[in-house]
Amino acid sequence: MTPMNSRTEPATSPRRPHLPRLSWVLPVTANLVLGVVAVVPLWLLMQFARNYPLAALGLTGREPTDNDGMLPWALLLVPMWAVFLGLWISVNLLMRERTGASTGRYWGWVVVVVLAPTGVLAGVLGL
């Protein structure tokens, strides 16, 4: 039997102090770095949406020099998004428990953080 302290926890339990603000430093930093990487896939996805589905609905005009069709876009976007999302989800699954936040709160904030570099770039460029 393990000795107990006054809080009825085993004396040998590895208990890290919970520092709420410091526990978010690593996930925010990692998601900002991934957000910088995400600028390229998001920009390409925006170009695809502008040239095909939004143009088909009449909301935008197609690029006049784009005559290759949708296959090159699919061959580029699908693997790029698969790699990015696989990396992003796996990194965040590893870090979510460190924050002590609920699942919904954590994923909501990391989505905002990963989209922040693209939003800042779009604001600076006036897109």
Tab-separated table of C-alpha atoms in Angstrom:
chain	number	residue	atom	x	y	z
A	1	MET	CA	0.000	0.000	0.000
A	2	THR	CA	1.334	3.408	-0.926
A	3	PRO	CA	1.568	6.115	1.742
A	4	MET	CA	-1.095	8.834	1.455
A	5	ASN	CA	-0.735	12.518	2.122
A	6	SER	CA	-3.377	14.818	3.582
A	7	ARG	CA	-5.250	15.089	0.267
A	8	THR	CA	-5.629	11.304	-0.070
A	9	GLU	CA	-3.373	11.149	-3.122
A	10	PRO	CA	-0.561	8.663	-3.357
A	11	ALA	CA	2.653	10.349	-2.227
A	12	THR	CA	4.436	9.121	-5.341
A	13	SER	CA	1.940	10.490	-7.884
A	14	PRO	CA	3.598	12.727	-10.476
A	15	ARG	CA	1.561	15.903	-10.134
A	16	ARG	CA	2.480	18.849	-12.273
A	17	PRO	CA	1.311	22.276	-11.161
A	18	HIS	CA	-1.496	23.506	-13.396
A	19	LEU	CA	-0.572	26.871	-14.858
A	20	PRO	CA	-3.436	27.789	-17.189
A	21	ARG	CA	-1.670	30.497	-19.148
A	22	LEU	CA	1.580	28.618	-19.588
A	23	SER	CA	-0.226	25.465	-20.649
A	24	TRP	CA	-1.465	27.282	-23.774
A	25	VAL	CA	1.957	28.584	-24.898
A	26	LEU	CA	3.026	25.448	-26.758
A	27	PRO	CA	-0.319	24.813	-28.540
A	28	VAL	CA	-0.636	28.471	-29.589
A	29	THR	CA	2.950	28.579	-30.860
A	30	ALA	CA	2.599	25.304	-32.756
A	31	ASN	CA	-0.688	26.406	-34.320
A	32	LEU	CA	0.740	29.792	-35.342
A	33	VAL	CA	3.603	27.988	-37.086
A	34	LEU	CA	1.138	25.601	-38.738
A	35	GLY	CA	-0.988	28.632	-39.632
A	36	VAL	CA	1.927	30.143	-41.549
A	37	VAL	CA	2.283	26.842	-43.413
A	38	ALA	CA	-1.506	26.807	-44.008
A	39	VAL	CA	-1.384	30.078	-45.950
A	40	VAL	CA	-0.441	28.220	-49.134
A	41	PRO	CA	-3.170	25.526	-49.016
A	42	LEU	CA	-5.793	28.105	-48.005
A	43	TRP	CA	-4.786	30.461	-50.805
A	44	LEU	CA	-4.909	27.632	-53.373
A	45	LEU	CA	-8.292	26.523	-52.038
A	46	MET	CA	-9.549	30.105	-52.372
A	47	GLN	CA	-8.327	30.245	-55.984
A	48	PHE	CA	-10.033	26.941	-56.760
A	49	ALA	CA	-13.304	28.077	-55.165
A	50	ARG	CA	-13.171	31.377	-57.029
A	51	ASN	CA	-12.577	29.727	-60.419
A	52	TYR	CA	-14.968	26.791	-60.216
A	53	PRO	CA	-17.860	26.541	-57.734
A	54	LEU	CA	-18.312	30.281	-57.169
A	55	ALA	CA	-17.926	31.024	-60.883
A	56	ALA	CA	-20.497	28.327	-61.702
A	57	LEU	CA	-22.937	30.065	-59.360
A	58	GLY	CA	-22.257	33.383	-61.080
A	59	LEU	CA	-20.734	34.987	-57.985
A	60	THR	CA	-17.266	35.459	-59.510
A	61	GLY	CA	-15.681	35.297	-62.944
A	62	ARG	CA	-13.353	32.546	-64.103
A	63	GLU	CA	-9.699	33.141	-64.760
A	64	PRO	CA	-9.570	33.613	-68.557
A	65	THR	CA	-6.286	31.722	-68.984
A	66	ASP	CA	-7.376	28.684	-66.947
A	67	ASN	CA	-8.210	26.009	-69.497
A	68	ASP	CA	-6.858	22.907	-67.758
A	69	GLY	CA	-10.036	21.942	-65.939
A	70	MET	CA	-10.379	20.720	-62.376
A	71	LEU	CA	-8.070	17.682	-62.484
A	72	PRO	CA	-4.805	19.591	-61.847
A	73	TRP	CA	-6.479	21.364	-58.931
A	74	ALA	CA	-7.651	18.063	-57.471
A	75	LEU	CA	-4.208	16.481	-57.917
A	76	LEU	CA	-2.660	19.411	-56.080
A	77	LEU	CA	-5.216	20.203	-53.376
A	78	VAL	CA	-6.159	16.720	-52.145
A	79	PRO	CA	-2.636	15.536	-51.171
A	80	MET	CA	-1.692	18.980	-49.851
A	81	TRP	CA	-4.744	19.145	-47.571
A	82	ALA	CA	-4.349	15.497	-46.522
A	83	VAL	CA	-0.778	16.109	-45.356
A	84	PHE	CA	-1.608	19.413	-43.668
A	85	LEU	CA	-4.729	18.153	-41.884
A	86	GLY	CA	-2.989	14.948	-40.818
A	87	LEU	CA	-0.142	16.948	-39.308
A	88	TRP	CA	-2.427	19.558	-37.728
A	89	ILE	CA	-4.811	17.044	-36.163
A	90	SER	CA	-2.036	14.802	-34.833
A	91	VAL	CA	-0.124	17.732	-33.308
A	92	ASN	CA	-3.256	19.044	-31.615
A	93	LEU	CA	-4.342	15.646	-30.337
A	94	LEU	CA	-0.975	15.340	-28.627
A	95	MET	CA	-1.190	18.818	-27.067
A	96	ARG	CA	-4.857	19.077	-26.091
A	97	GLU	CA	-4.493	17.275	-22.768
A	98	ARG	CA	-1.763	19.665	-21.610
A	99	THR	CA	-4.100	22.649	-21.584
A	100	GLY	CA	-6.804	21.257	-19.335
A	101	ALA	CA	-9.438	22.863	-21.581
A	102	SER	CA	-12.582	21.124	-22.749
A	103	THR	CA	-12.510	19.548	-26.180
A	104	GLY	CA	-14.822	22.094	-27.793
A	105	ARG	CA	-13.029	25.064	-26.317
A	106	TYR	CA	-9.606	23.759	-27.310
A	107	TRP	CA	-10.503	22.972	-30.923
A	108	GLY	CA	-12.375	26.249	-31.315
A	109	TRP	CA	-9.362	28.262	-30.217
A	110	VAL	CA	-6.814	26.331	-32.270
A	111	VAL	CA	-8.921	26.793	-35.408
A	112	VAL	CA	-8.923	30.558	-34.791
A	113	VAL	CA	-5.161	30.553	-34.130
A	114	VAL	CA	-4.300	28.484	-37.217
A	115	LEU	CA	-6.405	30.775	-39.437
A	116	ALA	CA	-4.938	33.966	-37.929
A	117	PRO	CA	-1.870	34.231	-40.239
A	118	THR	CA	-4.068	33.877	-43.328
A	119	GLY	CA	-6.496	36.474	-41.949
A	120	VAL	CA	-3.671	38.907	-41.206
A	121	LEU	CA	-2.182	38.392	-44.673
A	122	ALA	CA	-5.582	38.879	-46.331
A	123	GLY	CA	-6.085	42.062	-44.310
A	124	VAL	CA	-2.667	43.435	-45.224
A	125	LEU	CA	-3.126	42.634	-48.911
A	126	GLY	CA	-6.708	43.903	-48.923
A	127	LEU	CA	-8.250	40.680	-50.202
